[in-house]
CSV table of C-alpha atoms in Angstrom, one decimal:
chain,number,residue,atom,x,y,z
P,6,UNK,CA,127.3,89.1,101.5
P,7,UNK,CA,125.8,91.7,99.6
P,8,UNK,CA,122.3,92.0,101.2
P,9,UNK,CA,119.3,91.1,99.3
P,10,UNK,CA,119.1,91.6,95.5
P,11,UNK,CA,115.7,92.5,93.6
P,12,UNK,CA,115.5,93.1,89.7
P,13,UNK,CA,114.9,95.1,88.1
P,14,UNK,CA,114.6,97.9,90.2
P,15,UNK,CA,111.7,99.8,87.8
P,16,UNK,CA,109.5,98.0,85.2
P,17,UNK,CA,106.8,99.6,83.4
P,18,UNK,CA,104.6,97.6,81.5
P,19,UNK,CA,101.5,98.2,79.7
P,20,UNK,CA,98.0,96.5,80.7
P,21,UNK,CA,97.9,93.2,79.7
P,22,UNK,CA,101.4,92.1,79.8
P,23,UNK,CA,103.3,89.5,82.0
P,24,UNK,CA,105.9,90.7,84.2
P,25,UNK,CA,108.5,88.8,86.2
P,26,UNK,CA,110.6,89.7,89.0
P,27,UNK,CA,113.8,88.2,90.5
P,28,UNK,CA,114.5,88.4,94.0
P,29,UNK,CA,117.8,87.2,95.6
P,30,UNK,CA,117.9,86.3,99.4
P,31,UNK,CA,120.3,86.6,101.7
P,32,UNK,CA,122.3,82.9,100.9
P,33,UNK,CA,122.1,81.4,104.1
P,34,UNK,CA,118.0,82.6,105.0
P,35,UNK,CA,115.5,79.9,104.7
P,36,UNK,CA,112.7,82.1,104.2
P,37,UNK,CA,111.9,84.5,102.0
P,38,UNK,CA,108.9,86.8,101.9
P,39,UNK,CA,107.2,88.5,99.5
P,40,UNK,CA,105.1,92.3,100.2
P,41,UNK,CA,103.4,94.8,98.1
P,42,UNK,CA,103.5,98.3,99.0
P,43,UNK,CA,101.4,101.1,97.5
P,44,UNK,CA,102.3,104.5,97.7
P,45,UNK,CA,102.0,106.0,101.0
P,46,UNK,CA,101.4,103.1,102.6
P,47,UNK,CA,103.1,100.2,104.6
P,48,UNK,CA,104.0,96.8,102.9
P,49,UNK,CA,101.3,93.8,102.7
P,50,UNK,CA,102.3,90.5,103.2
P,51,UNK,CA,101.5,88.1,99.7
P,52,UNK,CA,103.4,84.9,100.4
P,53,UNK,CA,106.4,83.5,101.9
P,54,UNK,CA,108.7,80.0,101.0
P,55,UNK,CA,110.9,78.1,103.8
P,56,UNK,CA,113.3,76.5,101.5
P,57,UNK,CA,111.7,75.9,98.2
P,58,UNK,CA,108.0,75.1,99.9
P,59,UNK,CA,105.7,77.8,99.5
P,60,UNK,CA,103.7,77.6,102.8
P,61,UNK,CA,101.1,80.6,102.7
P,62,UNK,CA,99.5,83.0,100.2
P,63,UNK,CA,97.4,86.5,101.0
P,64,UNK,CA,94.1,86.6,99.3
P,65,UNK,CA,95.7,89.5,98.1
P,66,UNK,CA,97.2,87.3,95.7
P,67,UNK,CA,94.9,86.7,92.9
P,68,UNK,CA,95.2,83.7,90.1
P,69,UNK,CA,97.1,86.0,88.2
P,70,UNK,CA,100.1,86.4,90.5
P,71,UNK,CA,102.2,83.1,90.7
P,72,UNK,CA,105.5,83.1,92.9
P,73,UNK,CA,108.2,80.4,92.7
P,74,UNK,CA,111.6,79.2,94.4
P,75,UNK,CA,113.0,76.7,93.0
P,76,UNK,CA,115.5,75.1,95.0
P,77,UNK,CA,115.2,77.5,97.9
P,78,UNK,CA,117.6,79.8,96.5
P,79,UNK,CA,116.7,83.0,94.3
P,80,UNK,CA,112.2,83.7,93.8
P,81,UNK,CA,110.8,84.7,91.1
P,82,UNK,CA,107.4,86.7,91.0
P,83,UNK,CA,104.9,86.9,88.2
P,84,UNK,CA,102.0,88.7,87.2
P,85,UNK,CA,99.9,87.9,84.4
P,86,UNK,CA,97.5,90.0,82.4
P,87,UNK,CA,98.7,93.2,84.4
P,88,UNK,CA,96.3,95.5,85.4
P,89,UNK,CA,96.7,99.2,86.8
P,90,UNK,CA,95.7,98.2,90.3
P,91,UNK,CA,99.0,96.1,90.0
P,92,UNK,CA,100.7,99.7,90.1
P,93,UNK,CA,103.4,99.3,93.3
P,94,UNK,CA,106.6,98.4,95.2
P,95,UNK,CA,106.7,94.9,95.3
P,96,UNK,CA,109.5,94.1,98.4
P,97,UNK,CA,111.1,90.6,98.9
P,98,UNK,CA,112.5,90.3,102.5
P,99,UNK,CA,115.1,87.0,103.9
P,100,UNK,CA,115.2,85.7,107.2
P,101,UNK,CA,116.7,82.8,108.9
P,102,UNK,CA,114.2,80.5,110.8
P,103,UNK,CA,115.3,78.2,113.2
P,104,UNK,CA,112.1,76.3,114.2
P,105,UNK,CA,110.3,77.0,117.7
P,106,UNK,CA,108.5,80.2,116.8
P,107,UNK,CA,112.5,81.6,117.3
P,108,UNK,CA,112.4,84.7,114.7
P,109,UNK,CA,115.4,86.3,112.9
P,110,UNK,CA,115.7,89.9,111.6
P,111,UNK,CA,113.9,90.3,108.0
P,112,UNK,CA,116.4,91.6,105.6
P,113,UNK,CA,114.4,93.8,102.5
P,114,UNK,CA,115.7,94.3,99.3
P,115,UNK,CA,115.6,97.7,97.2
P,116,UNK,CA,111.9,96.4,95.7
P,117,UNK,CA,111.1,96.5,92.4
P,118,UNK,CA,108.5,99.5,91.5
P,119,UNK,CA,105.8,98.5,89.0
P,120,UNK,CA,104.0,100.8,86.8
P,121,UNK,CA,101.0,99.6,84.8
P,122,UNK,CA,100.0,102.1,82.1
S,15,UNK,CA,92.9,89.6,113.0
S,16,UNK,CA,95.9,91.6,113.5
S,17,UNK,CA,95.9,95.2,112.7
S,18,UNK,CA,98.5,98.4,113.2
S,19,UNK,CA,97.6,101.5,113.2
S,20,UNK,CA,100.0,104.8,113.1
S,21,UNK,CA,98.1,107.9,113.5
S,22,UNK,CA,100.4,110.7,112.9
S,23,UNK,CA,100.9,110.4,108.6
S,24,UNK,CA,103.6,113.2,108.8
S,25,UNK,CA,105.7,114.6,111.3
S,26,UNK,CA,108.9,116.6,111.7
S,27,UNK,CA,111.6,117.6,114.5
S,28,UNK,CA,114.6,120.1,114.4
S,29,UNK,CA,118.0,118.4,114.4
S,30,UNK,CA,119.2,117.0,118.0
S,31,UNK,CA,115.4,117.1,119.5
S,32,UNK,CA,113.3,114.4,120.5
S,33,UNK,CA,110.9,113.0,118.8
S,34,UNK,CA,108.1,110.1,119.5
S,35,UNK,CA,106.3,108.4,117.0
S,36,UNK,CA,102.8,106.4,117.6
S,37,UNK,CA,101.8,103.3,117.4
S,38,UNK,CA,99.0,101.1,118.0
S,39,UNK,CA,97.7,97.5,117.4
S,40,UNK,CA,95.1,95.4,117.9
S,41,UNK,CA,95.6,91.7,118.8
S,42,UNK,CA,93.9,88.6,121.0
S,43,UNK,CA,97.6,87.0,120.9
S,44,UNK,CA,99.4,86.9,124.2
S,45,UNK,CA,102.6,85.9,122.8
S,46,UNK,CA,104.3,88.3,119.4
S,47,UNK,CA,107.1,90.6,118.7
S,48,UNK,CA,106.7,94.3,117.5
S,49,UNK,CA,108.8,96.0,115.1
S,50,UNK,CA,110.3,99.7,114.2
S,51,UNK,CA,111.6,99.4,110.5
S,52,UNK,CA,112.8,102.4,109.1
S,53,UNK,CA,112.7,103.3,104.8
S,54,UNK,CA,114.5,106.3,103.4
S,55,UNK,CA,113.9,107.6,100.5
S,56,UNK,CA,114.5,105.5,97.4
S,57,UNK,CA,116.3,103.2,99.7
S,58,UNK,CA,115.7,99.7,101.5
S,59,UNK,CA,113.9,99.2,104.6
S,60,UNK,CA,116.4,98.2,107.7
S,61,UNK,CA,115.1,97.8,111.3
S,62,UNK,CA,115.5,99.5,114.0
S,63,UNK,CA,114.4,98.1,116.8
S,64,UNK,CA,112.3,94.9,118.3
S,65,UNK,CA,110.7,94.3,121.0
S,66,UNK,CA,109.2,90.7,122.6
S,67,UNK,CA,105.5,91.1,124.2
S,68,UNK,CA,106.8,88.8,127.1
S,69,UNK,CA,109.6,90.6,127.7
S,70,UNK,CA,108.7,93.5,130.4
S,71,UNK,CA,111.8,96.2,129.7
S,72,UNK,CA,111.9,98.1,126.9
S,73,UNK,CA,114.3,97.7,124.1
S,74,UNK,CA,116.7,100.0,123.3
S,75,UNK,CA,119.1,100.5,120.6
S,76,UNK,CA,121.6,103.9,121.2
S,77,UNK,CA,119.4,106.9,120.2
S,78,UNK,CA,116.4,104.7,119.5
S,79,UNK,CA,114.0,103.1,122.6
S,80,UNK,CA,110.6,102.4,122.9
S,81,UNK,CA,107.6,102.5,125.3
S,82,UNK,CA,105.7,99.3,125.2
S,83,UNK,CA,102.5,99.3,127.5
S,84,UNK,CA,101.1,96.0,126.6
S,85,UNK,CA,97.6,96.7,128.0
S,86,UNK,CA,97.4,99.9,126.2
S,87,UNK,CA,98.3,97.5,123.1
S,88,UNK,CA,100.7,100.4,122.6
S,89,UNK,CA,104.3,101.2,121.0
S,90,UNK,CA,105.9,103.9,120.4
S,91,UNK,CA,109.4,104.9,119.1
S,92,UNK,CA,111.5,107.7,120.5
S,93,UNK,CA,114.5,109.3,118.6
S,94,UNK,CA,116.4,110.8,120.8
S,95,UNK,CA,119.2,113.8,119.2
S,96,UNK,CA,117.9,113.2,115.8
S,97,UNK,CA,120.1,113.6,113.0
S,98,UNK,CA,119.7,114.4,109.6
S,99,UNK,CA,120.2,110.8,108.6
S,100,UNK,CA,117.1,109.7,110.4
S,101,UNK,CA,114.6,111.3,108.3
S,102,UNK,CA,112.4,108.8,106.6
S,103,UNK,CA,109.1,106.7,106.7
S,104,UNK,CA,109.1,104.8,109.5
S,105,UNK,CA,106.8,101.8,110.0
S,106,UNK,CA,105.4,100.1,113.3
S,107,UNK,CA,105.2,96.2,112.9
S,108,UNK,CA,103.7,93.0,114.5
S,109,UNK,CA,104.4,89.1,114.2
S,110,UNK,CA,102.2,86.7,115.3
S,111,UNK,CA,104.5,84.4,116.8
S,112,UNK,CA,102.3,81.4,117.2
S,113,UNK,CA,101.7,80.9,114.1
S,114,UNK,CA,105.7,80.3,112.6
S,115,UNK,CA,104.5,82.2,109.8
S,116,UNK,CA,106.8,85.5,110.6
S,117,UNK,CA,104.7,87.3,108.5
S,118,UNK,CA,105.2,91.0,109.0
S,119,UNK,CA,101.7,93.2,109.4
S,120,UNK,CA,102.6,97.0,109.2
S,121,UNK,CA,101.1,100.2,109.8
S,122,UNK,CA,100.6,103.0,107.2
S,123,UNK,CA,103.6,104.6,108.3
S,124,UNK,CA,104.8,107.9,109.6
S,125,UNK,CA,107.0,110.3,107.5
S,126,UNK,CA,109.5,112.0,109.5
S,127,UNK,CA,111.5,114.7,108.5
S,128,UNK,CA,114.2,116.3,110.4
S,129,UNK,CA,115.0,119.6,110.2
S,130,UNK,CA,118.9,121.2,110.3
């Protein structure tokens, strides 16, 4: 197993667009989260899927930002009508979750650094 | 809610000294886990080290340890004979664990730079 996947590593996109991201868990991990980190600063949780059920979304994320898993493998993460505020790292992290408040180690990818011009 | 806070935003050490970084938090859970997670540059974030609030000892992992003083609602990291390798930003963390979210909540993170 290769570790977590995230592409593409660097997108820049102009105000306005749509912009996608791929992330690839760990194949075995039921969960998979979601952060945003801005420069200088630590990551912010924005949602998290066990399986293919997205169970929770930060206020942080806005109507604009709309985050899939289709059958609780790879995520995608889209962001409509981008805006510079959108400028960051955007991290996806895996874990396994076995049920009982029993927590595994959260496995990050690379992240894929957004720049809104 | 939860919150993390790292005071020190830089900090450096010579190669094979020790060196403690600060953490603090702010909770009304009894029952959560705390987290070291380390980030090189331009690389992934990988933990370091864990610890369980019900869980007296501290946790230690070769060079790394900490010094939990639940009360205090603190938790710091110690490197012991840093290394070259170790310089980063380094992140404190907390998970709630009532809620079976495993959310992670971070601090704003500390750079540390050792120095040969």
């Amino acid at each position: 197993d290769t570790g977590v996947s995230q592409n593409p590593r660097h997108k820049i996109t102009k105000r306005g667009q749509n912009v996608t991201f791929r992330c690839d868990p760990i194949s075995e991990h039921n969960r998979l989260y979601w952060y945003r980190q801005t420069l200088g600063q630590g990551p912010e949780f924005l949602t998290y899927f066990q399986n293919e059920a997205q169970l929770e979304k930060s206020r942080l994320l806005s109507d604009r930002f709309s985050a899939e898993r289709p059958k609780g493998s790879f995520s995608t993460l889209e962001i409509q009508r981008t805006e510079q505020g959108d400028s960051a790292m955007y991290l996806c992290a895996s874990s396994l979750y076995l049920g009982q408040g029993i927590f595994y180690e959260q496995y990050f990818g690379p992240g894929t650094r957004l720049t809104v011009t | 809610a939860q919150t993390v806070t790292q005071s020190q935003p830089e900090m450096s050490v010579q190669e094979a000294e020790t060196v403690t970084l600060s953490c603090t938090y702010d909770t009304s859970e009894s029952n959560y886990y705390l987290f070291w997670y380390k980030q090189p540059p331009s690389r992934q974030m990988i933990l370091v080290i864990r610890q369980e609030a019900y869980k007296q000892q501290n946790a230690t992992e070769n060079r790394f340890s900490v010094n939990f003083q639940k009360a205090a609602k603190s938790f710091s990291l110690k490197i012991s004979d840093s290394q070259l390798g170790d310089t980063a930003m380094y992140f404190c963390a907390f998970m709630k664990r009532r809620s079976n979210t495993g959310k992670l909540i971070f601090g704003q993170g500390t750079t540390l730079q050792v120095k040969p």
